[in-house]
PDB file of C-alpha atoms and ligand atoms in Angstrom:
ATOM      1  CA  MET A   1      39.511   8.466  40.509  1.00  0.00           C
ATOM      2  CA  SER A   2      39.239   9.657  44.074  1.00  0.00           C
ATOM      3  CA  ASP A   3      39.920  13.307  44.965  1.00  0.00           C
ATOM      4  CA  LEU A   4      41.171  14.677  41.673  1.00  0.00           C
ATOM      5  CA  SER A   5      42.319  17.877  43.409  1.00  0.00           C
ATOM      6  CA  GLU A   6      45.158  15.877  44.986  1.00  0.00           C
ATOM      7  CA  LYS A   7      46.476  14.486  41.684  1.00  0.00           C
ATOM      8  CA  ASN A   8      48.809  16.052  39.170  1.00  0.00           C
ATOM      9  CA  VAL A   9      47.754  16.259  35.522  1.00  0.00           C
ATOM     10  CA  VAL A  10      49.405  15.677  32.158  1.00  0.00           C
ATOM     11  CA  PHE A  11      47.097  16.639  29.284  1.00  0.00           C
ATOM     12  CA  VAL A  12      48.496  15.869  25.825  1.00  0.00           C
ATOM     13  CA  THR A  13      46.954  16.844  22.489  1.00  0.00           C
ATOM     14  CA  LEU A  14      48.293  14.972  19.455  1.00  0.00           C
ATOM     15  CA  ASP A  15      47.606  17.683  16.929  1.00  0.00           C
ATOM     16  CA  SER A  16      45.637  16.497  13.848  1.00  0.00           C
ATOM     17  CA  CYS A  17      46.028  12.789  14.691  1.00  0.00           C
ATOM     18  CA  ARG A  18      43.327  10.665  13.079  1.00  0.00           C
ATOM     19  CA  TYR A  19      41.605   7.914  15.069  1.00  0.00           C
ATOM     20  CA  ASP A  20      42.404   5.226  12.482  1.00  0.00           C
ATOM     21  CA  VAL A  21      46.068   6.235  12.523  1.00  0.00           C
ATOM     22  CA  ALA A  22      46.223   5.846  16.311  1.00  0.00           C
ATOM     23  CA  ARG A  23      44.360   2.533  16.120  1.00  0.00           C
ATOM     24  CA  GLY A  24      46.871   1.153  13.607  1.00  0.00           C
ATOM     25  CA  ALA A  25      50.008   2.540  15.258  1.00  0.00           C
ATOM     26  CA  ARG A  26      52.399   0.795  17.620  1.00  0.00           C
ATOM     27  CA  ILE A  27      52.073   3.061  20.672  1.00  0.00           C
ATOM     28  CA  PRO A  28      52.798   0.902  23.742  1.00  0.00           C
ATOM     29  CA  PHE A  29      53.260   3.803  26.149  1.00  0.00           C
ATOM     30  CA  ILE A  30      50.010   5.609  25.307  1.00  0.00           C
ATOM     31  CA  THR A  31      47.980   2.383  25.396  1.00  0.00           C
ATOM     32  CA  SER A  32      49.518   1.473  28.759  1.00  0.00           C
ATOM     33  CA  ILE A  33      47.841   4.560  30.275  1.00  0.00           C
ATOM     34  CA  GLY A  34      44.280   3.493  29.510  1.00  0.00           C
ATOM     35  CA  GLU A  35      41.949   2.178  26.846  1.00  0.00           C
ATOM     36  CA  LEU A  36      42.271   3.791  23.413  1.00  0.00           C
ATOM     37  CA  ARG A  37      38.775   4.720  22.240  1.00  0.00           C
ATOM     38  CA  ARG A  38      37.140   6.404  19.254  1.00  0.00           C
ATOM     39  CA  ALA A  39      35.833   9.821  20.353  1.00  0.00           C
ATOM     40  CA  ARG A  40      34.196  12.782  18.633  1.00  0.00           C
ATOM     41  CA  THR A  41      35.810  16.175  19.062  1.00  0.00           C
ATOM     42  CA  HIS A  42      33.985  19.498  19.353  1.00  0.00           C
ATOM     43  CA  GLY A  43      35.975  21.447  16.770  1.00  0.00           C
ATOM     44  CA  SER A  44      37.288  20.774  13.285  1.00  0.00           C
ATOM     45  CA  PHE A  45      40.463  22.769  13.916  1.00  0.00           C
ATOM     46  CA  THR A  46      42.866  23.596  16.714  1.00  0.00           C
ATOM     47  CA  VAL A  47      41.270  26.737  18.163  1.00  0.00           C
ATOM     48  CA  PRO A  48      37.643  25.649  18.830  1.00  0.00           C
ATOM     49  CA  ALA A  49      38.741  22.152  19.864  1.00  0.00           C
ATOM     50  CA  HIS A  50      41.104  23.484  22.549  1.00  0.00           C
ATOM     51  CA  HIS A  51      38.583  26.123  23.721  1.00  0.00           C
ATOM     52  CA  SER A  52      36.199  23.213  24.327  1.00  0.00           C
ATOM     53  CA  PHE A  53      38.824  21.162  26.149  1.00  0.00           C
ATOM     54  CA  PHE A  54      39.781  24.090  28.383  1.00  0.00           C
ATOM     55  CA  ALA A  55      36.075  24.580  29.143  1.00  0.00           C
ATOM     56  CA  GLY A  56      36.017  21.003  30.428  1.00  0.00           C
ATOM     57  CA  HIS A  57      34.555  19.337  27.347  1.00  0.00           C
ATOM     58  CA  LEU A  58      36.982  16.676  26.134  1.00  0.00           C
ATOM     59  CA  PRO A  59      36.320  14.621  22.996  1.00  0.00           C
ATOM     60  CA  VAL A  60      33.400  12.352  23.785  1.00  0.00           C
ATOM     61  CA  VAL A  61      32.840   8.620  23.257  1.00  0.00           C
ATOM     62  CA  LEU A  62      29.283   7.973  22.080  1.00  0.00           C
ATOM     63  CA  GLU A  63      29.414   4.191  21.640  1.00  0.00           C
ATOM     64  CA  GLU A  64      28.513   1.795  24.451  1.00  0.00           C
ATOM     65  CA  PRO A  65      29.858   0.927  26.882  1.00  0.00           C
ATOM     66  CA  LEU A  66      29.906   4.484  28.185  1.00  0.00           C
ATOM     67  CA  ALA A  67      32.735   4.986  30.659  1.00  0.00           C
ATOM     68  CA  ASP A  68      33.471   7.687  33.216  1.00  0.00           C
ATOM     69  CA  TYR A  69      35.470  10.618  31.753  1.00  0.00           C
ATOM     70  CA  TYR A  70      35.327   9.189  28.219  1.00  0.00           C
ATOM     71  CA  SER A  71      31.628  10.089  28.012  1.00  0.00           C
ATOM     72  CA  GLU A  72      30.144  13.141  29.701  1.00  0.00           C
ATOM     73  CA  ALA A  73      26.821  11.309  29.935  1.00  0.00           C
ATOM     74  CA  ALA A  74      28.562   8.952  32.391  1.00  0.00           C
ATOM     75  CA  CYS A  75      30.829  11.380  34.268  1.00  0.00           C
ATOM     76  CA  GLN A  76      32.682  14.539  33.270  1.00  0.00           C
ATOM     77  CA  LEU A  77      36.330  14.792  34.348  1.00  0.00           C
ATOM     78  CA  TRP A  78      36.448  18.593  34.717  1.00  0.00           C
ATOM     79  CA  ARG A  79      33.469  20.892  35.056  1.00  0.00           C
ATOM     80  CA  ILE A  80      33.314  24.686  34.960  1.00  0.00           C
ATOM     81  CA  LYS A  81      30.821  26.497  37.157  1.00  0.00           C
ATOM     82  CA  THR A  82      29.158  28.913  34.783  1.00  0.00           C
ATOM     83  CA  GLY A  83      26.744  30.551  37.183  1.00  0.00           C
ATOM     84  CA  ARG A  84      23.663  28.590  36.213  1.00  0.00           C
ATOM     85  CA  THR A  85      22.151  26.024  38.537  1.00  0.00           C
ATOM     86  CA  LEU A  86      24.047  22.770  38.398  1.00  0.00           C
ATOM     87  CA  ASP A  87      22.126  19.789  37.105  1.00  0.00           C
ATOM     88  CA  GLU A  88      22.437  17.503  40.119  1.00  0.00           C
ATOM     89  CA  LYS A  89      21.867  14.409  38.003  1.00  0.00           C
ATOM     90  CA  ARG A  90      24.978  15.002  35.882  1.00  0.00           C
ATOM     91  CA  ARG A  91      28.078  13.515  37.446  1.00  0.00           C
ATOM     92  CA  PHE A  92      31.477  15.171  37.405  1.00  0.00           C
ATOM     93  CA  GLU A  93      34.807  14.608  39.136  1.00  0.00           C
ATOM     94  CA  LEU A  94      36.187  18.101  39.767  1.00  0.00           C
ATOM     95  CA  LEU A  95      34.174  21.343  39.762  1.00  0.00           C
ATOM     96  CA  PHE A  96      36.077  24.588  39.269  1.00  0.00           C
ATOM     97  CA  ALA A  97      34.968  27.994  40.516  1.00  0.00           C
ATOM     98  CA  ALA A  98      36.654  29.516  37.455  1.00  0.00           C
ATOM     99  CA  ASN A  99      35.736  29.967  33.828  1.00  0.00           C
ATOM    100  CA  ASN A 100      38.265  27.495  32.454  1.00  0.00           C
ATOM    101  CA  VAL A 101      40.169  24.415  33.563  1.00  0.00           C
ATOM    102  CA  ILE A 102      43.580  26.104  33.603  1.00  0.00           C
ATOM    103  CA  ALA A 103      42.420  29.014  35.767  1.00  0.00           C
ATOM    104  CA  GLY A 104      40.644  26.446  37.932  1.00  0.00           C
ATOM    105  CA  TYR A 105      43.826  24.467  38.587  1.00  0.00           C
ATOM    106  CA  ARG A 106      45.771  27.680  39.204  1.00  0.00           C
ATOM    107  CA  ALA A 107      43.164  28.742  41.790  1.00  0.00           C
ATOM    108  CA  LEU A 108      43.660  25.382  43.524  1.00  0.00           C
ATOM    109  CA  GLY A 109      47.359  26.205  43.944  1.00  0.00           C
ATOM    110  CA  PHE A 110      48.693  24.088  41.087  1.00  0.00           C
ATOM    111  CA  LYS A 111      51.710  25.185  39.054  1.00  0.00           C
ATOM    112  CA  VAL A 112      50.311  25.469  35.531  1.00  0.00           C
ATOM    113  CA  LEU A 113      52.560  24.932  32.520  1.00  0.00           C
ATOM    114  CA  GLY A 114      51.588  24.819  28.863  1.00  0.00           C
ATOM    115  CA  VAL A 115      53.981  23.592  26.196  1.00  0.00           C
ATOM    116  CA  GLY A 116      53.588  23.779  22.448  1.00  0.00           C
ATOM    117  CA  GLY A 117      53.207  23.273  19.704  1.00  0.00           C
ATOM    118  CA  VAL A 118      51.439  24.320  16.552  1.00  0.00           C
ATOM    119  CA  SER A 119      51.253  27.953  15.436  1.00  0.00           C
ATOM    120  CA  GLN A 120      47.950  28.584  17.234  1.00  0.00           C
ATOM    121  CA  PHE A 121      49.979  28.526  20.465  1.00  0.00           C
ATOM    122  CA  SER A 122      52.556  31.098  19.317  1.00  0.00           C
ATOM    123  CA  GLU A 123      53.015  34.453  21.049  1.00  0.00           C
ATOM    124  CA  GLY A 124      49.808  36.510  21.220  1.00  0.00           C
ATOM    125  CA  SER A 125      47.435  33.722  20.200  1.00  0.00           C
ATOM    126  CA  CYS A 126      44.056  33.311  21.875  1.00  0.00           C
ATOM    127  CA  LEU A 127      44.878  29.796  23.118  1.00  0.00           C
ATOM    128  CA  ARG A 128      48.127  31.001  24.632  1.00  0.00           C
ATOM    129  CA  ALA A 129      46.174  33.524  26.741  1.00  0.00           C
ATOM    130  CA  TYR A 130      44.821  30.732  28.983  1.00  0.00           C
ATOM    131  CA  PHE A 131      48.344  30.153  30.289  1.00  0.00           C
ATOM    132  CA  GLU A 132      49.383  33.801  30.838  1.00  0.00           C
ATOM    133  CA  ASP A 133      53.207  33.644  31.104  1.00  0.00           C
ATOM    134  CA  ASP A 134      53.314  29.966  32.019  1.00  0.00           C
ATOM    135  CA  PHE A 135      53.961  28.680  28.506  1.00  0.00           C
ATOM    136  CA  LEU A 136      56.966  27.286  26.658  1.00  0.00           C
ATOM    137  CA  TYR A 137      56.643  27.593  22.876  1.00  0.00           C
ATOM    138  CA  PHE A 138      59.343  25.987  20.780  1.00  0.00           C
ATOM    139  CA  GLY A 139      58.040  26.717  17.267  1.00  0.00           C
ATOM    140  CA  ALA A 140      58.400  29.702  14.969  1.00  0.00           C
ATOM    141  CA  ASN A 141      55.904  32.574  15.106  1.00  0.00           C
ATOM    142  CA  LEU A 142      53.787  31.776  12.050  1.00  0.00           C
ATOM    143  CA  ASP A 143      50.177  32.227  11.013  1.00  0.00           C
ATOM    144  CA  GLU A 144      50.052  28.753   9.539  1.00  0.00           C
ATOM    145  CA  GLU A 145      52.361  25.772   9.151  1.00  0.00           C
ATOM    146  CA  PRO A 146      54.125  25.628   5.767  1.00  0.00           C
ATOM    147  CA  LEU A 147      54.545  22.346   3.881  1.00  0.00           C
ATOM    148  CA  ARG A 148      58.261  22.031   4.422  1.00  0.00           C
ATOM    149  CA  GLU A 149      60.594  20.077   6.653  1.00  0.00           C
ATOM    150  CA  ARG A 150      60.724  21.179  10.295  1.00  0.00           C
ATOM    151  CA  ASP A 151      63.619  21.646  12.694  1.00  0.00           C
ATOM    152  CA  PRO A 152      63.564  18.876  15.344  1.00  0.00           C
ATOM    153  CA  LYS A 153      64.260  21.508  18.031  1.00  0.00           C
ATOM    154  CA  THR A 154      60.783  22.977  17.381  1.00  0.00           C
ATOM    155  CA  PHE A 155      59.097  19.835  18.735  1.00  0.00           C
ATOM    156  CA  PRO A 156      58.253  20.293  22.447  1.00  0.00           C
ATOM    157  CA  LEU A 157      59.013  16.698  23.388  1.00  0.00           C
ATOM    158  CA  ASN A 158      62.539  17.057  22.011  1.00  0.00           C
ATOM    159  CA  ASN A 159      63.018  19.507  24.909  1.00  0.00           C
ATOM    160  CA  ILE A 160      61.946  17.270  27.799  1.00  0.00           C
ATOM    161  CA  GLU A 161      64.613  18.402  30.283  1.00  0.00           C
ATOM    162  CA  VAL A 162      63.518  22.053  29.922  1.00  0.00           C
ATOM    163  CA  ILE A 163      59.876  21.091  30.497  1.00  0.00           C
ATOM    164  CA  VAL A 164      60.620  18.999  33.583  1.00  0.00           C
ATOM    165  CA  ARG A 165      62.898  21.683  35.034  1.00  0.00           C
ATOM    166  CA  ASN A 166      59.965  24.115  34.978  1.00  0.00           C
ATOM    167  CA  ILE A 167      57.731  21.975  37.189  1.00  0.00           C
ATOM    168  CA  ALA A 168      60.098  19.759  39.182  1.00  0.00           C
ATOM    169  CA  ASP A 169      60.186  22.021  42.249  1.00  0.00           C
ATOM    170  CA  HIS A 170      56.411  22.240  42.534  1.00  0.00           C
ATOM    171  CA  ASP A 171      54.350  19.829  44.598  1.00  0.00           C
ATOM    172  CA  LYS A 172      51.180  20.065  42.474  1.00  0.00           C
ATOM    173  CA  TRP A 173      51.167  20.781  38.755  1.00  0.00           C
ATOM    174  CA  PHE A 174      49.006  20.761  35.630  1.00  0.00           C
ATOM    175  CA  LEU A 175      51.058  20.169  32.486  1.00  0.00           C
ATOM    176  CA  PHE A 176      49.542  20.657  29.036  1.00  0.00           C
ATOM    177  CA  VAL A 177      51.496  19.604  25.942  1.00  0.00           C
ATOM    178  CA  ASN A 178      50.397  20.255  22.344  1.00  0.00           C
ATOM    179  CA  CYS A 179      52.394  17.988  20.033  1.00  0.00           C
ATOM    180  CA  PRO A 180      52.930  19.235  16.457  1.00  0.00           C
ATOM    181  CA  GLU A 181      54.613  16.098  15.053  1.00  0.00           C
ATOM    182  CA  THR A 182      51.285  14.641  13.850  1.00  0.00           C
ATOM    183  CA  HIS A 183      50.262  17.967  12.291  1.00  0.00           C
ATOM    184  CA  TYR A 184      51.116  18.503   8.634  1.00  0.00           C
ATOM    185  CA  PRO A 185      53.684  18.205   7.104  1.00  0.00           C
ATOM    186  CA  TYR A 186      53.955  15.084   9.397  1.00  0.00           C
ATOM    187  CA  ASP A 187      57.755  14.965   9.351  1.00  0.00           C
ATOM    188  CA  ILE A 188      59.761  14.435  12.526  1.00  0.00           C
ATOM    189  CA  GLY A 189      62.688  16.483  11.323  1.00  0.00           C
ATOM    190  CA  ASN A 190      64.345  13.748   9.301  1.00  0.00           C
ATOM    191  CA  GLY A 191      63.318  14.840   5.823  1.00  0.00           C
ATOM    192  CA  ILE A 192      60.313  14.554   3.503  1.00  0.00           C
ATOM    193  CA  SER A 193      60.549  12.354   0.404  1.00  0.00           C
ATOM    194  CA  ASP A 194      60.772  13.994  -3.038  1.00  0.00           C
ATOM    195  CA  ASP A 195      57.467  12.500  -4.251  1.00  0.00           C
ATOM    196  CA  VAL A 196      55.579  13.863  -1.217  1.00  0.00           C
ATOM    197  CA  MET A 197      57.219  17.289  -1.674  1.00  0.00           C
ATOM    198  CA  GLU A 198      56.143  17.204  -5.326  1.00  0.00           C
ATOM    199  CA  SER A 199      52.503  16.648  -4.310  1.00  0.00           C
ATOM    200  CA  PHE A 200      52.810  19.314  -1.614  1.00  0.00           C
ATOM    201  CA  SER A 201      53.857  21.807  -4.301  1.00  0.00           C
ATOM    202  CA  ILE A 202      50.513  21.218  -6.069  1.00  0.00           C
ATOM    203  CA  LEU A 203      48.771  22.065  -2.786  1.00  0.00           C
ATOM    204  CA  LYS A 204      50.538  25.429  -2.821  1.00  0.00           C
ATOM    205  CA  GLY A 205      52.201  25.648   0.539  1.00  0.00           C
ATOM    206  CA  CYS A 206      49.334  24.680   2.814  1.00  0.00           C
ATOM    207  CA  LEU A 207      47.060  21.675   3.339  1.00  0.00           C
ATOM    208  CA  ASN A 208      43.929  23.041   5.008  1.00  0.00           C
ATOM    209  CA  LEU A 209      40.764  23.369   2.933  1.00  0.00           C
ATOM    210  CA  ARG A 210      42.505  22.166  -0.225  1.00  0.00           C
ATOM    211  CA  GLU A 211      40.184  20.458  -2.736  1.00  0.00           C
ATOM    212  CA  ASP A 212      42.649  19.920  -5.545  1.00  0.00           C
ATOM    213  CA  ALA A 213      41.755  16.898  -7.716  1.00  0.00           C
ATOM    214  CA  THR A 214      45.120  17.023  -9.495  1.00  0.00           C
ATOM    215  CA  VAL A 215      46.949  15.837  -6.371  1.00  0.00           C
ATOM    216  CA  PRO A 216      47.895  12.170  -6.969  1.00  0.00           C
ATOM    217  CA  LYS A 217      45.630   9.804  -5.034  1.00  0.00           C
ATOM    218  CA  SER A 218      48.747   7.996  -3.868  1.00  0.00           C
ATOM    219  CA  LEU A 219      49.523  10.950  -1.562  1.00  0.00           C
ATOM    220  CA  GLY A 220      46.769   9.894   0.895  1.00  0.00           C
ATOM    221  CA  PRO A 221      48.317   6.547   1.927  1.00  0.00           C
ATOM    222  CA  LYS A 222      51.750   8.172   2.131  1.00  0.00           C
ATOM    223  CA  LEU A 223      50.474  10.852   4.532  1.00  0.00           C
ATOM    224  CA  LEU A 224      48.662   8.222   6.614  1.00  0.00           C
ATOM    225  CA  ASP A 225      51.959   6.411   6.951  1.00  0.00           C
ATOM    226  CA  MET A 226      53.898   9.581   7.797  1.00  0.00           C
ATOM    227  CA  GLN A 227      51.378  10.489  10.511  1.00  0.00           C
ATOM    228  CA  ARG A 228      51.612   6.963  11.953  1.00  0.00           C
ATOM    229  CA  ILE A 229      55.417   7.178  12.086  1.00  0.00           C
ATOM    230  CA  ALA A 230      55.164  10.615  13.738  1.00  0.00           C
ATOM    231  CA  LEU A 231      52.768   9.232  16.370  1.00  0.00           C
ATOM    232  CA  GLU A 232      54.988   6.225  17.092  1.00  0.00           C
ATOM    233  CA  TYR A 233      57.911   8.612  17.577  1.00  0.00           C
ATOM    234  CA  LEU A 234      55.768  10.721  19.940  1.00  0.00           C
ATOM    235  CA  ASP A 235      54.843   7.639  21.950  1.00  0.00           C
ATOM    236  CA  GLY A 236      58.535   7.049  22.667  1.00  0.00           C
ATOM    237  CA  GLN A 237      59.082  10.697  23.608  1.00  0.00           C
ATOM    238  CA  LEU A 238      56.074  10.669  25.946  1.00  0.00           C
ATOM    239  CA  GLY A 239      57.517   7.588  27.649  1.00  0.00           C
ATOM    240  CA  LYS A 240      60.784   9.507  28.182  1.00  0.00           C
ATOM    241  CA  LEU A 241      58.887  12.519  29.571  1.00  0.00           C
ATOM    242  CA  PHE A 242      57.162  10.346  32.173  1.00  0.00           C
ATOM    243  CA  GLU A 243      60.476   8.761  33.174  1.00  0.00           C
ATOM    244  CA  LEU A 244      61.736  12.218  34.154  1.00  0.00           C
ATOM    245  CA  LEU A 245      58.578  13.722  35.672  1.00  0.00           C
ATOM    246  CA  PRO A 246      58.402  13.782  39.485  1.00  0.00           C
ATOM    247  CA  LYS A 247      56.310  10.903  40.816  1.00  0.00           C
ATOM    248  CA  ARG A 248      55.425  12.195  44.255  1.00  0.00           C
ATOM    249  CA  ARG A 249      51.712  12.187  43.463  1.00  0.00           C
ATOM    250  CA  ASP A 250      49.360  10.135  41.325  1.00  0.00           C
ATOM    251  CA  THR A 251      49.091  11.690  37.867  1.00  0.00           C
ATOM    252  CA  VAL A 252      45.934  11.836  35.779  1.00  0.00           C
ATOM    253  CA  VAL A 253      46.803  11.535  32.098  1.00  0.00           C
ATOM    254  CA  VAL A 254      44.608  12.575  29.179  1.00  0.00           C
ATOM    255  CA  VAL A 255      45.877  11.931  25.642  1.00  0.00           C
ATOM    256  CA  CYS A 256      43.704  12.888  22.667  1.00  0.00           C
ATOM    257  CA  ALA A 257      43.785  14.572  19.296  1.00  0.00           C
ATOM    258  CA  ASP A 258      42.181  17.977  18.898  1.00  0.00           C
ATOM    259  CA  HIS A 259      40.829  16.967  15.461  1.00  0.00           C
ATOM    260  CA  GLY A 260      41.716  14.562  12.679  1.00  0.00           C
ATOM    261  CA  GLU A 261      42.658  15.141   9.084  1.00  0.00           C
ATOM    262  CA  ASN A 262      41.447  14.465   5.545  1.00  0.00           C
ATOM    263  CA  PHE A 263      43.865  12.714   3.226  1.00  0.00           C
ATOM    264  CA  GLY A 264      42.008  13.036  -0.065  1.00  0.00           C
ATOM    265  CA  GLU A 265      38.730  11.385   0.993  1.00  0.00           C
ATOM    266  CA  HIS A 266      35.811  12.620  -1.067  1.00  0.00           C
ATOM    267  CA  PHE A 267      33.064  14.657   0.555  1.00  0.00           C
ATOM    268  CA  ALA A 268      30.333  16.418  -1.454  1.00  0.00           C
ATOM    269  CA  GLY A 269      32.068  15.408  -4.665  1.00  0.00           C
ATOM    270  CA  LYS A 270      35.548  16.712  -3.958  1.00  0.00           C
ATOM    271  CA  PRO A 271      38.729  15.275  -2.499  1.00  0.00           C
ATOM    272  CA  ARG A 272      39.430  16.962   0.821  1.00  0.00           C
ATOM    273  CA  TRP A 273      42.828  17.674   2.352  1.00  0.00           C
ATOM    274  CA  GLY A 274      43.707  18.885   5.835  1.00  0.00           C
ATOM    275  CA  HIS A 275      41.256  19.993   8.531  1.00  0.00           C
ATOM    276  CA  MET A 276      38.774  22.859   9.211  1.00  0.00           C
ATOM    277  CA  ILE A 277      36.202  20.602   7.529  1.00  0.00           C
ATOM    278  CA  PRO A 278      33.738  18.744   9.811  1.00  0.00           C
ATOM    279  CA  THR A 279      33.982  15.383   8.036  1.00  0.00           C
ATOM    280  CA  LYS A 280      34.106  11.965   9.705  1.00  0.00           C
ATOM    281  CA  GLU A 281      37.895  11.770   9.305  1.00  0.00           C
ATOM    282  CA  VAL A 282      38.345  15.170  10.965  1.00  0.00           C
ATOM    283  CA  MET A 283      35.814  14.772  13.789  1.00  0.00           C
ATOM    284  CA  GLU A 284      36.835  11.266  14.935  1.00  0.00           C
ATOM    285  CA  VAL A 285      39.840  11.336  17.263  1.00  0.00           C
ATOM    286  CA  PRO A 286      41.686   8.973  19.594  1.00  0.00           C
ATOM    287  CA  LEU A 287      41.113   9.387  23.350  1.00  0.00           C
ATOM    288  CA  VAL A 288      42.964   7.749  26.248  1.00  0.00           C
ATOM    289  CA  ILE A 289      42.347   8.633  29.914  1.00  0.00           C
ATOM    290  CA  GLY A 290      44.068   6.971  32.839  1.00  0.00           C
ATOM    291  CA  GLN A 291      46.221   7.383  35.883  1.00  0.00           C
ATOM    292  CA  ILE A 292      49.887   6.754  36.582  1.00  0.00           C
ATOM    293  CA  ASP A 293      50.336   5.985  40.245  1.00  0.00           C
ATOM    294  CA  GLY A 294      52.836   8.028  42.212  1.00  0.00           C
ATOM    295  CA  CYS A 295      55.062   6.919  45.019  1.00  0.00           C
ATOM    296  CA  GLU A 296      56.032   8.786  48.149  1.00  0.00           C
ATOM    297  CA  ARG A 297      59.457  10.322  47.827  1.00  0.00           C
ATOM    298  CA  VAL A 298      61.838   8.932  50.443  1.00  0.00           C
ATOM    299  CA  ASP A 299      64.275  11.603  51.545  1.00  0.00           C
ATOM    300  CA  SER A 300      67.597  10.251  52.712  1.00  0.00           C
TER     301      SER A 300
HETATM  302 ZN1  LIG B   1      45.053  21.146  15.633  1.00  0.00          ZN
END
């Protein structure tokens, strides 16, 4: 990608989306952006994963063939100047004289807008601080997501017109969207079946760090399916977002999960549910990086 400082950015995190779910889902829009690859994230839950991303460290692909931006060993997309001497042998695309990517884009004159998301982006959260006042949060102010059906209005990409209105008048922009649909309870606002709700009641209101062996094993495949349906819905909504976004400039697009999820897989002798556990299922995430070409606006 030549001269990244001249391109707009859409950075999407599919919260909690497992790699195998993305691989098995029908997501034509996301896979039209670039190659879907298996990457390893840097955090087993939302907060450390996003701190890493905003420091310029996206999930990383370790398998050959290494590709620019997918693997830092090949070329890093965004790099933060931390004060130490730069290793001249390490390649990067855009170097910021700031201590995070968002501040870096703001210093380059970009309109920055964050949109979310899961509760870690609610008012007063540490992740929200990166965006100062440039954030649209559609969810409730909660410490943690409960295992109950959500209101469709709380999903950012059900509010596309509001998002686009906030950046449409700006020439250069950096748009970050955290998508909660793939986070538990995995519904898209159209109900949760009685049998899943019954299993959720055993998990006592929350999924993270649960090790309950009395949860029926059949819950795992059901949650895999619910997360796949949520992702396929998101793919359609992302397509709609890009239809409405201004296309005056080329747009770099990064789509990844912040972490995955355990759906009852055993680790160290116990079934594991949710995230905040650095297991294979949690640390492997989907990653897609590409560019959508812009076209010069023709004023009549
Ligand atoms: Zn998360």
